[in-house]
Backbone as a chain_set.jsonl record, in Angstrom:
{"seq": "MTDRTAQAADYAAAGFGKELEPGSRPALVLVDPARAYIDPHCPLYAGVEENVAAMRTLLAAARAAGIPVIVTEVRLRADGADGGIFFKKSGTLVAFCEGSPFGELIEGLEPNADELLVTKKYASAFFGTTLSTHLTALGVDTVLVAGLSTSGCVRATTLDAMQHGFVPIVVKEAVGDRDSAIHESNLFDMQQKMAEVWPLVSVQRYLARE", "coords": {"N": [[10.828, -28.514, -11.214], [11.367, -24.553, -10.319], [11.551, -22.961, -7.236], [9.272, -21.099, -7.031], [7.984, -21.868, -8.837], [7.332, -23.876, -8.226], [5.793, -23.338, -5.249], [3.748, -21.66, -6.314], [2.269, -24.069, -7.056], [1.524, -25.144, -4.749], [-0.133, -23.027, -3.513], [-2.248, -23.508, -5.07], [-2.87, -25.859, -4.577], [-4.173, -25.162, -2.171], [-6.508, -23.304, -2.239], [-5.859, -21.717, -4.005], [-6.826, -20.095, -5.958], [-8.26, -17.654, -6.956], [-9.966, -15.51, -9.504], [-9.527, -12.7, -9.978], [-11.396, -9.935, -10.973], [-10.695, -6.876, -12.287], [-13.047, -3.687, -11.727], [-15.112, -0.811, -12.75], [-14.45, 1.478, -11.551], [-11.626, 1.858, -10.738], [-10.365, 2.955, -7.893], [-7.158, 4.788, -6.081], [-5.26, 3.896, -3.466], [-2.733, 5.552, -1.046], [0.047, 3.666, 0.676], [0.563, 5.29, 3.562], [2.526, 7.417, 2.675], [5.543, 7.919, 4.003], [7.898, 9.95, 5.47], [9.673, 9.379, 6.969], [10.781, 6.518, 5.588], [12.205, 7.516, 3.737], [13.804, 9.383, 5.28], [17.031, 9.554, 5.439], [18.157, 9.407, 8.314], [16.923, 6.876, 9.278], [17.052, 4.017, 8.417], [15.884, 2.164, 7.255], [13.933, 1.913, 5.525], [15.821, 3.473, 3.756], [17.106, 4.487, 0.43], [14.342, 3.6, -1.282], [13.944, 4.938, -3.476], [12.868, 5.243, -6.025], [10.568, 3.792, -6.062], [9.683, 5.497, -4.718], [8.674, 7.623, -7.397], [8.245, 6.071, -9.12], [5.438, 6.198, -7.544], [4.237, 8.11, -7.348], [4.064, 9.538, -10.091], [1.892, 6.929, -10.214], [0.564, 8.627, -9.288], [-0.533, 11.231, -10.404], [-1.66, 9.531, -12.575], [-4.069, 8.873, -12.009], [-5.434, 10.941, -10.596], [-5.059, 12.528, -13.145], [-6.907, 10.637, -14.048], [-9.392, 11.417, -12.869], [-9.785, 9.319, -10.566], [-10.562, 8.708, -7.631], [-8.793, 9.208, -4.537], [-7.371, 8.466, -1.576], [-5.518, 8.475, 0.881], [-3.331, 7.186, 3.289], [-2.077, 7.309, 7.024], [0.219, 7.146, 9.716], [-0.278, 8.312, 12.46], [1.13, 8.012, 15.597], [2.417, 8.735, 18.679], [4.378, 8.004, 22.009], [4.312, 9.797, 23.433], [2.076, 11.174, 22.742], [1.915, 13.061, 20.842], [2.611, 13.609, 17.264], [4.225, 12.128, 15.015], [7.039, 9.725, 14.664], [7.248, 6.182, 15.73], [5.493, 3.697, 16.497], [6.171, 0.059, 17.733], [3.892, -2.131, 19.839], [5.603, -4.057, 21.666], [5.883, -6.821, 24.246], [3.941, -6.22, 25.682], [4.798, -3.595, 26.396], [5.667, 0.013, 24.394], [7.404, 1.132, 22.638], [10.155, 2.246, 21.169], [10.169, 3.082, 17.035], [11.789, 4.667, 15.014], [12.728, 6.865, 16.487], [12.736, 10.033, 17.153], [12.06, 10.335, 14.023], [10.713, 11.69, 11.566], [8.503, 10.344, 10.644], [5.651, 10.86, 10.654], [4.965, 12.567, 8.746], [4.256, 13.334, 5.467], [5.231, 11.934, 2.234], [7.297, 14.192, 0.558], [4.861, 15.632, -2.211], [3.502, 13.646, -2.251], [0.716, 14.266, -0.662], [-1.845, 14.008, -0.384], [-4.582, 16.062, -1.98], [-6.846, 18.799, -0.983], [-9.824, 18.424, -1.742], [-9.447, 15.065, -1.571], [-9.082, 12.49, 0.377], [-7.275, 11.638, 3.074], [-6.67, 9.578, 5.282], [-6.452, 9.138, 8.82], [-5.028, 6.628, 10.757], [-4.311, 4.015, 14.099], [-2.4, 2.302, 14.413], [0.382, 0.72, 12.915], [-0.299, -1.68, 11.431], [-1.975, -1.793, 7.952], [-5.434, -0.637, 7.59], [-8.507, -1.075, 6.032], [-11.901, -0.634, 7.138], [-14.391, -0.307, 8.241], [-15.569, 2.237, 7.488], [-13.852, 3.181, 5.795], [-14.686, 1.779, 2.732], [-17.499, 2.131, 3.213], [-17.887, 4.872, 2.18], [-16.147, 3.926, -0.212], [-17.852, 2.713, -1.004], [-20.121, 3.292, -0.992], [-19.324, 6.036, -3.239], [-18.929, 3.979, -5.557], [-16.997, 2.801, -6.354], [-15.276, 0.003, -7.408], [-12.367, -1.201, -8.036], [-9.81, -1.434, -6.253], [-6.39, 0.307, -6.552], [-3.259, -0.97, -5.571], [-0.43, 1.406, -3.508], [2.258, 1.859, -1.965], [4.801, 1.223, 0.534], [6.271, -0.982, 2.318], [6.565, -3.932, 1.279], [5.8, -6.135, 3.353], [3.668, -5.311, 4.952], [2.051, -3.025, 5.852], [0.7, -3.008, 3.027], [-0.096, -5.006, 1.768], [-1.59, -5.598, 4.445], [-3.661, -3.825, 3.703], [-4.814, -4.68, 1.076], [-5.04, -7.165, 1.776], [-7.769, -6.57, 3.162], [-9.161, -4.963, 1.58], [-9.953, -6.342, -0.164], [-11.181, -8.334, 0.872], [-12.859, -6.252, 1.916], [-14.828, -6.58, -0.416], [-14.074, -5.926, -2.348], [-12.387, -5.441, -5.563], [-8.364, -6.497, -5.14], [-5.794, -4.38, -6.48], [-1.979, -4.815, -6.775], [0.909, -2.221, -7.611], [3.412, -3.029, -8.151], [5.396, -1.214, -8.989], [5.128, 0.847, -7.771], [5.811, -0.271, -5.049], [7.781, -0.112, -2.145], [10.949, -2.126, -0.911], [13.89, -3.009, 0.987], [15.217, -4.835, 1.128], [15.293, -6.654, -0.861], [14.642, -9.983, -1.11], [12.971, -9.947, 0.42], [11.29, -8.252, -0.714], [10.329, -9.336, -3.465], [9.319, -12.182, -2.303], [7.235, -11.156, -1.114], [5.264, -9.643, -2.679], [5.585, -12.553, -4.545], [3.298, -13.405, -3.072], [1.524, -11.969, -2.436], [0.177, -11.92, -4.77], [-0.628, -14.443, -5.599], [-2.097, -15.032, -3.318], [-4.419, -13.109, -2.459], [-4.282, -11.108, -5.029], [-4.118, -8.88, -7.495], [-1.29, -8.509, -9.503], [-0.17, -5.616, -10.939], [2.075, -4.156, -13.249], [3.857, -0.496, -13.438], [3.285, 0.217, -16.06], [1.124, -0.842, -17.013], [-0.782, -0.39, -15.168], [-0.82, 2.344, -15.506], [-2.029, 2.556, -18.123], [-4.862, 1.267, -17.891], [-6.265, 3.216, -16.379], [-5.645, 5.205, -18.481], [-8.096, 4.28, -20.091], [-11.037, 3.891, -22.439]], "CA": [[10.481, -27.079, -11.018], [11.687, -24.048, -9.982], [11.241, -22.708, -6.396], [7.73, -20.684, -6.753], [6.67, -23.505, -9.689], [6.328, -25.055, -6.575], [4.988, -22.538, -4.758], [2.156, -21.634, -7.092], [1.514, -25.701, -7.103], [1.413, -24.952, -3.493], [-0.976, -21.872, -3.206], [-3.397, -23.802, -5.483], [-3.249, -26.663, -3.609], [-4.702, -25.351, -0.56], [-6.983, -23.457, -2.768], [-5.719, -19.885, -3.552], [-6.88, -20.292, -7.125], [-8.832, -17.166, -7.154], [-10.701, -15.731, -10.708], [-10.944, -11.159, -10.052], [-11.652, -9.676, -11.91], [-10.668, -5.608, -12.727], [-13.883, -3.002, -12.826], [-14.455, -0.022, -14.043], [-15.059, 2.058, -10.762], [-11.187, 1.85, -9.421], [-9.317, 4.066, -6.681], [-5.467, 4.628, -5.291], [-4.588, 3.988, -2.515], [-1.696, 5.282, -0.734], [-0.209, 3.221, 1.731], [1.562, 5.019, 4.713], [3.367, 7.518, 1.619], [5.581, 8.383, 5.157], [9.186, 10.456, 5.471], [10.668, 8.04, 7.77], [11.142, 5.51, 4.129], [13.421, 7.743, 3.103], [14.73, 9.678, 5.423], [18.3, 9.511, 5.482], [19.074, 9.512, 9.311], [15.794, 5.946, 9.753], [17.72, 4.02, 7.133], [14.972, 1.042, 7.976], [13.829, 1.615, 4.128], [16.008, 3.887, 2.788], [16.78, 3.223, -1.022], [13.513, 2.657, -1.803], [13.628, 6.653, -3.626], [12.971, 4.762, -7.751], [9.567, 3.553, -5.45], [8.261, 6.97, -4.588], [9.199, 8.099, -8.273], [6.683, 5.377, -9.195], [3.668, 6.336, -6.833], [4.512, 10.77, -8.321], [3.891, 8.942, -11.324], [0.096, 6.825, -10.417], [-0.904, 9.062, -8.391], [-0.444, 11.953, -11.242], [-1.993, 9.694, -14.07], [-4.68, 9.006, -10.888], [-5.569, 12.881, -10.807], [-5.574, 12.534, -14.651], [-8.227, 10.286, -14.462], [-10.095, 11.659, -12.396], [-10.421, 8.838, -10.115], [-10.621, 9.058, -6.06], [-7.56, 9.228, -3.945], [-6.851, 8.062, -0.926], [-3.515, 7.997, 1.388], [-3.761, 6.538, 4.523], [-0.831, 8.126, 7.342], [0.027, 6.529, 11.122], [-0.073, 9.088, 13.795], [0.813, 7.433, 16.402], [3.766, 8.437, 19.386], [3.813, 7.676, 23.28], [3.022, 11.491, 24.175], [0.762, 11.721, 21.828], [2.577, 13.617, 19.475], [2.496, 14.021, 15.789], [5.306, 11.728, 14.266], [7.173, 8.269, 15.293], [5.673, 5.088, 15.162], [5.782, 2.027, 18.288], [5.287, -0.896, 18.171], [3.723, -2.944, 20.773], [6.625, -5.391, 21.897], [5.882, -7.185, 25.237], [3.193, -5.042, 26.757], [5.133, -1.841, 25.876], [5.511, 0.835, 23.33], [8.899, 0.928, 22.235], [10.432, 3.111, 19.556], [10.533, 2.108, 15.795], [12.664, 6.128, 15.024], [12.562, 8.037, 17.83], [12.291, 11.58, 16.512], [12.216, 10.651, 12.665], [9.467, 11.716, 10.295], [7.64, 8.927, 10.312], [3.583, 11.091, 10.836], [5.325, 13.394, 7.658], [4.164, 12.383, 4.202], [6.055, 12.284, 1.641], [6.99, 15.519, -0.153], [4.537, 15.338, -4.106], [2.574, 12.39, -1.98], [0.243, 14.389, 0.18], [-3.282, 14.667, -0.495], [-5.065, 17.597, -2.584], [-7.872, 19.312, -0.207], [-10.652, 17.497, -1.687], [-8.759, 13.873, -1.321], [-9.489, 10.866, 1.547], [-6.856, 11.999, 4.419], [-7.59, 8.849, 6.609], [-5.083, 8.466, 9.723], [-4.784, 5.065, 11.595], [-3.966, 4.332, 15.076], [-1.658, 1.568, 14.342], [1.361, 0.277, 11.669], [-1.359, -2.236, 10.582], [-3.312, -0.746, 7.875], [-6.998, -1.867, 7.36], [-9.575, -1.091, 4.783], [-12.198, -0.622, 8.344], [-15.865, 0.42, 7.436], [-16.285, 3.175, 7.232], [-13.37, 3.654, 4.735], [-15.541, 0.864, 2.522], [-18.429, 2.406, 2.896], [-17.026, 5.503, 1.901], [-15.706, 3.798, -1.192], [-18.496, 2.618, -2.065], [-20.762, 5.114, -2.175], [-18.366, 6.646, -4.786], [-19.409, 3.258, -6.784], [-15.312, 1.844, -6.065], [-15.127, -2.025, -7.188], [-11.899, -1.578, -7.393], [-9.078, -0.48, -5.318], [-4.651, 0.291, -6.132], [-2.436, -0.18, -3.312], [0.756, 1.63, -3.53], [3.465, 2.031, -0.718], [6.704, 1.06, 0.533], [6.067, -2.234, 3.273], [5.054, -4.508, 1.096], [6.071, -6.455, 4.34], [3.779, -5.808, 6.007], [1.018, -2.246, 5.467], [0.427, -3.383, 1.893], [-0.626, -6.519, 2.38], [-3.05, -5.964, 5.145], [-4.599, -2.864, 3.034], [-5.51, -5.197, 0.052], [-6.072, -8.373, 2.073], [-8.728, -5.731, 3.811], [-9.987, -4.03, 0.376], [-10.815, -8.22, -1.273], [-11.867, -8.201, 2.287], [-14.817, -5.508, 2.307], [-15.154, -6.205, -1.513], [-13.085, -4.678, -3.791], [-10.475, -6.178, -6.34], [-7.326, -5.202, -4.507], [-4.536, -4.52, -7.537], [-1.209, -3.93, -6.598], [0.871, -1.418, -8.439], [4.762, -3.085, -8.569], [6.583, -0.616, -9.193], [5.036, 1.583, -6.294], [5.387, -0.885, -3.582], [9.381, -1.032, -2.506], [11.477, -3.1, 0.483], [14.634, -2.336, 0.737], [15.303, -6.57, 0.826], [14.653, -7.473, -1.988], [13.948, -10.956, -1.727], [11.144, -10.597, 0.757], [9.5, -7.362, -1.755], [9.748, -10.607, -4.411], [8.682, -13.286, -1.578], [5.626, -11.067, -0.353], [5.256, -9.503, -3.775], [4.763, -13.35, -5.42], [2.487, -14.481, -1.904], [0.483, -11.161, -2.804], [-0.51, -12.132, -5.455], [-1.322, -15.666, -5.611], [-2.999, -15.687, -2.744], [-5.071, -12.051, -2.379], [-3.788, -9.239, -5.426], [-3.263, -8.954, -9.481], [0.23, -7.03, -8.989], [0.426, -5.097, -12.003], [3.319, -3.197, -13.84], [2.589, 0.836, -13.522], [2.263, 0.89, -17.686], [-0.21, -1.315, -17.024], [-2.137, 0.672, -13.716], [-1.523, 3.575, -16.221], [-3.605, 1.716, -19.878], [-6.15, 1.191, -17.094], [-6.449, 4.745, -16.172], [-6.059, 6.234, -19.23], [-8.777, 3.526, -20.638], [-12.009, 5.384, -22.333]], "C": [[11.043, -26.193, -9.987], [10.506, -23.193, -8.192], [9.714, -21.45, -6.569], [7.457, -21.156, -7.561], [5.555, -23.925, -8.525], [5.365, -24.49, -5.788], [3.511, -22.18, -4.616], [1.641, -23.0, -6.863], [0.913, -25.383, -5.63], [-0.2, -24.523, -2.723], [-2.248, -22.467, -3.701], [-3.875, -24.825, -4.679], [-3.755, -26.68, -2.621], [-6.037, -24.582, -0.782], [-7.274, -21.625, -3.201], [-6.307, -19.406, -4.432], [-7.496, -19.086, -7.616], [-8.741, -16.545, -8.631], [-11.113, -13.815, -9.81], [-10.471, -10.361, -11.152], [-11.868, -7.78, -12.071], [-11.558, -4.729, -13.179], [-13.394, -2.287, -13.397], [-14.47, 1.274, -13.197], [-13.571, 2.438, -9.586], [-10.628, 3.366, -9.011], [-8.35, 3.673, -6.8], [-6.091, 4.847, -4.604], [-3.429, 4.245, -1.731], [-1.698, 4.775, 0.032], [0.736, 3.647, 2.781], [3.05, 6.192, 2.904], [4.282, 8.06, 2.878], [6.971, 8.865, 4.771], [10.311, 9.736, 5.605], [11.446, 6.662, 6.65], [12.465, 6.156, 3.763], [14.398, 9.193, 3.947], [16.197, 8.718, 5.948], [18.839, 8.486, 7.428], [17.576, 7.887, 9.362], [16.198, 5.278, 7.767], [16.459, 2.278, 6.793], [14.536, 0.598, 5.941], [14.594, 2.816, 3.722], [16.365, 2.902, 1.065], [15.559, 3.269, -1.843], [13.017, 4.48, -3.07], [13.072, 6.044, -5.299], [10.847, 4.253, -6.649], [8.132, 4.478, -5.44], [8.341, 8.175, -5.912], [8.0, 7.247, -8.589], [6.008, 6.62, -8.641], [3.426, 8.104, -7.314], [3.884, 10.152, -9.857], [2.098, 8.07, -11.872], [-0.303, 8.069, -10.068], [-1.352, 10.596, -9.517], [-1.807, 11.042, -12.212], [-3.705, 9.24, -12.823], [-5.935, 10.517, -10.626], [-6.15, 13.327, -11.853], [-6.636, 11.975, -14.519], [-9.391, 9.969, -14.465], [-11.376, 10.405, -10.983], [-10.473, 9.045, -8.699], [-9.473, 8.127, -5.581], [-7.469, 9.15, -2.785], [-5.817, 7.446, -0.415], [-3.647, 8.187, 2.868], [-2.18, 6.885, 5.509], [-1.087, 7.046, 8.503], [0.692, 7.221, 11.451], [0.351, 8.511, 15.07], [2.838, 7.415, 18.153], [3.056, 8.62, 21.489], [2.979, 8.743, 23.635], [2.594, 11.946, 23.941], [1.0, 12.572, 20.712], [2.726, 13.011, 17.898], [4.057, 13.168, 15.603], [6.458, 10.685, 15.188], [6.968, 7.77, 14.592], [6.412, 4.408, 16.039], [5.046, 1.215, 17.331], [4.57, -1.576, 19.321], [4.289, -4.114, 20.95], [5.963, -5.726, 23.695], [5.152, -6.422, 26.343], [3.439, -3.689, 26.542], [5.21, -1.425, 24.495], [6.602, 0.896, 23.352], [8.887, 1.914, 20.956], [11.205, 2.351, 18.503], [11.628, 3.329, 15.371], [12.842, 6.744, 15.672], [12.767, 9.035, 16.799], [12.33, 11.799, 14.325], [11.229, 11.614, 12.579], [8.514, 11.209, 10.495], [5.468, 9.955, 10.352], [3.76, 12.174, 9.791], [5.443, 12.566, 6.599], [5.453, 13.135, 3.402], [5.938, 13.516, 0.896], [6.189, 15.125, -1.761], [2.951, 13.958, -3.87], [1.163, 12.617, -1.639], [-1.18, 14.669, -1.065], [-3.99, 15.846, -0.527], [-6.374, 17.987, -1.069], [-8.844, 18.601, -0.218], [-10.518, 15.845, -1.371], [-9.453, 13.127, -0.066], [-7.45, 10.986, 1.679], [-7.672, 10.803, 5.071], [-5.754, 8.107, 7.953], [-5.402, 7.283, 10.773], [-4.684, 5.229, 12.758], [-2.489, 3.454, 15.33], [-0.93, 1.173, 12.782], [0.159, -0.466, 10.911], [-2.15, -1.583, 9.398], [-3.996, -2.027, 7.494], [-7.943, -0.299, 5.994], [-10.898, -0.186, 6.377], [-13.55, 0.133, 7.519], [-16.655, 1.361, 7.094], [-15.329, 3.92, 5.787], [-14.738, 2.873, 3.257], [-17.106, 1.327, 1.878], [-18.479, 4.13, 2.083], [-17.155, 5.039, 0.376], [-16.472, 3.532, -1.951], [-20.234, 3.468, -2.516], [-20.488, 6.092, -3.57], [-18.561, 5.367, -6.292], [-18.195, 2.592, -6.709], [-16.209, 0.865, -6.488], [-14.022, -1.865, -7.148], [-10.03, -0.472, -7.227], [-6.976, -0.904, -6.086], [-4.483, 0.576, -5.333], [-0.805, 0.055, -3.748], [1.262, 1.924, -1.965], [4.727, 1.482, -0.624], [7.087, 0.452, 1.433], [5.835, -3.303, 2.571], [5.178, -5.908, 2.65], [4.789, -6.963, 5.188], [1.933, -4.437, 6.213], [-0.179, -2.422, 3.236], [-0.073, -4.108, 1.673], [-2.328, -6.318, 2.709], [-3.661, -5.208, 4.553], [-5.224, -4.034, 1.714], [-6.294, -6.384, 0.419], [-7.482, -7.576, 2.541], [-9.149, -5.496, 3.025], [-10.573, -5.403, 0.044], [-11.972, -8.166, 0.225], [-13.722, -7.829, 2.304], [-14.91, -6.303, 1.304], [-14.956, -6.327, -2.607], [-11.588, -5.818, -4.462], [-9.806, -5.578, -6.742], [-6.607, -4.663, -6.274], [-3.109, -3.748, -7.105], [-0.246, -3.334, -7.573], [2.545, -2.087, -8.495], [5.526, -2.112, -8.471], [7.423, 0.493, -7.92], [5.351, 1.035, -4.958], [7.467, -0.256, -3.201], [9.96, -1.545, -0.993], [12.942, -3.046, 0.535], [15.543, -4.215, 0.284], [14.939, -6.879, -0.189], [14.315, -8.512, -2.623], [12.891, -10.466, -1.02], [10.389, -9.091, 0.276], [9.236, -8.896, -2.478], [9.13, -11.761, -3.691], [6.683, -12.465, -1.828], [5.207, -10.711, -1.753], [3.777, -10.622, -4.391], [3.268, -13.845, -4.526], [1.063, -13.286, -2.325], [-1.067, -11.983, -4.334], [-1.124, -13.325, -5.938], [-2.712, -16.053, -4.822], [-4.831, -14.495, -2.518], [-5.435, -11.517, -3.875], [-3.861, -10.179, -7.284], [-2.36, -8.03, -8.357], [0.501, -6.937, -10.857], [2.417, -3.925, -12.19], [2.796, -1.896, -13.835], [2.308, 1.151, -14.494], [0.904, 0.323, -17.297], [-1.371, -0.915, -16.828], [-2.681, 2.3, -15.314], [-2.366, 3.274, -17.834], [-4.569, 1.868, -18.958], [-7.014, 2.829, -17.143], [-7.254, 5.588, -17.278], [-7.559, 5.668, -20.277], [-10.366, 4.179, -20.755], [-13.046, 4.001, -21.555]], "O": [[11.273, -26.668, -8.875], [9.295, -22.995, -8.104], [9.412, -21.161, -5.411], [6.226, -21.183, -7.535], [4.396, -24.119, -8.16], [4.255, -24.992, -5.612], [2.626, -22.23, -3.762], [0.486, -23.067, -6.442], [-0.313, -25.418, -5.519], [-0.98, -25.094, -1.961], [-3.293, -22.196, -3.11], [-4.985, -24.829, -4.146], [-3.961, -27.707, -1.974], [-6.899, -24.811, 0.067], [-8.139, -20.78, -2.971], [-6.599, -18.226, -4.237], [-7.463, -19.088, -8.846], [-7.702, -16.817, -9.231], [-12.181, -13.502, -9.284], [-9.493, -10.258, -11.892], [-13.006, -7.319, -11.99], [-11.574, -4.481, -14.384], [-12.378, -2.248, -14.09], [-14.501, 2.3, -13.877], [-13.658, 2.899, -8.448], [-10.529, 4.439, -9.605], [-8.103, 2.603, -7.354], [-7.101, 5.55, -4.574], [-2.813, 3.197, -1.534], [-2.735, 4.742, 0.694], [1.635, 2.875, 3.113], [4.044, 5.696, 2.373], [3.739, 9.143, 3.097], [7.421, 8.317, 3.765], [11.329, 9.494, 4.956], [12.454, 6.026, 6.957], [13.527, 5.575, 3.541], [15.331, 9.818, 3.444], [16.319, 7.658, 6.563], [19.502, 7.471, 7.641], [16.818, 8.658, 9.951], [15.91, 5.675, 6.638], [16.709, 1.517, 5.858], [14.73, -0.44, 5.308], [13.784, 3.499, 3.094], [16.171, 1.762, 0.642], [15.65, 3.006, -3.042], [11.871, 4.884, -3.263], [12.802, 7.108, -5.857], [9.962, 4.923, -7.18], [6.931, 4.491, -5.708], [8.147, 9.368, -5.677], [6.861, 7.653, -8.353], [6.012, 7.75, -9.129], [2.484, 8.876, -7.49], [3.11, 10.865, -10.495], [1.404, 8.213, -12.879], [-1.355, 8.58, -10.454], [-2.503, 11.014, -9.393], [-2.808, 11.676, -12.546], [-4.643, 9.661, -13.499], [-7.161, 10.604, -10.553], [-7.132, 14.062, -11.956], [-7.607, 12.662, -14.839], [-10.154, 9.215, -15.068], [-12.558, 10.418, -10.641], [-10.352, 10.269, -8.662], [-9.186, 6.971, -5.891], [-7.451, 10.347, -2.5], [-5.249, 6.419, -0.788], [-4.014, 9.2, 3.462], [-1.132, 6.759, 4.874], [-2.047, 6.276, 8.531], [1.895, 7.272, 11.195], [-0.603, 8.692, 15.827], [3.744, 6.62, 18.403], [2.023, 9.044, 22.008], [1.795, 8.854, 23.953], [2.323, 13.068, 24.37], [0.234, 12.696, 19.757], [2.976, 11.825, 17.684], [5.029, 13.71, 16.13], [6.654, 10.958, 16.372], [6.648, 7.99, 13.423], [7.613, 4.477, 16.299], [4.068, 1.341, 16.594], [5.343, -1.169, 20.189], [3.766, -5.155, 20.553], [5.596, -4.73, 24.319], [5.536, -6.097, 27.467], [2.6, -2.789, 26.498], [4.937, -2.16, 23.546], [7.013, 0.625, 24.481], [8.031, 2.221, 20.126], [12.146, 1.56, 18.573], [12.729, 2.779, 15.398], [13.443, 7.683, 15.148], [12.96, 8.726, 15.623], [12.51, 12.784, 13.609], [10.945, 12.326, 13.542], [7.478, 11.873, 10.504], [4.392, 9.437, 10.054], [2.77, 12.903, 9.732], [6.16, 11.575, 6.463], [6.19, 14.101, 3.597], [4.842, 13.972, 0.567], [6.822, 14.379, -2.509], [2.034, 13.558, -4.589], [0.311, 11.791, -1.964], [-1.312, 15.286, -2.122], [-4.128, 16.599, 0.437], [-6.539, 17.098, -0.234], [-9.153, 18.005, 0.814], [-11.531, 15.323, -0.905], [-10.578, 13.511, 0.253], [-6.607, 10.63, 0.856], [-8.87, 10.837, 5.356], [-4.799, 7.331, 7.935], [-6.282, 7.479, 11.611], [-4.858, 6.397, 13.105], [-1.645, 3.77, 16.169], [-1.531, 1.292, 11.715], [-0.33, 0.039, 9.901], [-3.028, -0.796, 9.751], [-3.782, -3.217, 7.264], [-7.802, 0.828, 5.519], [-10.605, 0.995, 6.569], [-13.593, 0.865, 6.53], [-17.797, 1.459, 6.645], [-15.743, 4.78, 5.01], [-15.651, 3.632, 2.933], [-17.669, 1.108, 0.806], [-19.432, 4.283, 1.32], [-18.029, 5.545, -0.327], [-16.402, 3.745, -3.161], [-20.94, 3.873, -3.439], [-21.167, 6.597, -4.465], [-18.429, 5.6, -7.493], [-18.362, 1.444, -7.122], [-17.4, 0.734, -6.204], [-13.715, -2.309, -6.042], [-9.477, 0.501, -7.741], [-6.45, -2.017, -6.088], [-4.819, 1.443, -4.527], [-0.079, -0.829, -4.202], [0.527, 2.172, -1.01], [5.55, 1.314, -1.524], [8.187, 0.814, 1.85], [4.868, -3.937, 2.995], [4.174, -6.62, 2.642], [4.588, -8.025, 5.779], [0.874, -4.913, 6.623], [-1.216, -2.034, 2.697], [-1.038, -3.701, 1.026], [-3.408, -6.519, 2.154], [-4.807, -5.655, 4.589], [-6.45, -3.97, 1.636], [-7.389, -6.765, 0.004], [-8.464, -8.196, 2.133], [-10.318, -5.757, 3.31], [-11.801, -5.476, 0.004], [-13.184, -7.996, 0.355], [-14.827, -8.345, 2.474], [-15.194, -7.373, 1.843], [-15.539, -6.744, -3.608], [-10.592, -6.452, -4.113], [-9.767, -4.749, -7.651], [-7.423, -4.74, -7.193], [-2.98, -2.525, -7.058], [-0.408, -3.877, -8.665], [3.141, -1.257, -9.182], [6.487, -2.238, -7.713], [8.518, 0.818, -7.463], [5.214, 1.674, -3.915], [8.236, -0.075, -4.145], [9.296, -1.278, 0.008], [13.161, -3.044, -0.676], [16.248, -4.504, -0.682], [13.941, -7.599, -0.234], [13.915, -8.621, -3.782], [11.806, -10.451, -1.601], [9.278, -8.746, 0.678], [8.242, -9.572, -2.212], [8.362, -12.432, -4.381], [5.619, -12.854, -2.309], [4.625, -11.688, -2.225], [3.505, -10.681, -5.59], [2.347, -14.466, -5.057], [-0.103, -13.649, -2.476], [-2.241, -12.272, -4.563], [-2.112, -13.245, -6.667], [-3.711, -16.717, -5.098], [-5.976, -14.942, -2.456], [-6.63, -11.417, -4.152], [-3.739, -11.273, -7.836], [-2.468, -7.391, -7.311], [1.032, -7.693, -11.671], [3.302, -3.384, -11.527], [1.606, -1.736, -14.106], [1.45, 2.02, -14.654], [-0.168, 0.929, -17.281], [-2.422, -0.892, -17.468], [-3.687, 2.838, -15.777], [-3.23, 3.98, -18.355], [-5.316, 2.804, -19.243], [-7.984, 3.284, -17.75], [-8.331, 6.179, -17.349], [-8.058, 6.451, -21.085], [-10.945, 4.75, -19.831], [-14.164, 4.247, -21.103]]}, "num_chains": 1, "name": "protein.A"}
């Protein structure tokens, strides 16, 4: 067996053989499309421009289909100003990329005035009761998840969406990580444990269906 086949067998043995059926009322969640990911002065995720282009394509398809769009962002600095991101390490807030425009969204991925922008206090993504209630009121049953960190926020958002009763679909080309091994491993993990992972073209067909 290949490593992936063996891993899939392990997941199945652990009871992760979920059966998810995407519904007819999707919403799109763009997870933290922050400028730091493409900022040459913050090289942690530099090189994911193709994923950004896919996110723009996805956003255009979602808007054309008239589905709800939600953009999440992190805005946290030690001095309380916008921009920059900090993680808690040993009880101390440490700068992740001091001075980077992390709190500014990538051009072309900002929500329209009638779309929802969810600001988070912490780097790990979340749905939360308020967002869940909002989407439920709109009749949403499926969530398309796209973002630029497979190792953190996208996984957390995906799992949280499922725990709130939504069927999550991770849009493969609209998710990026500069480390290709981490990227593929995390997409595989999400696909086996908690979500459908679809290529962008499949999502476009899903959104365009009658």
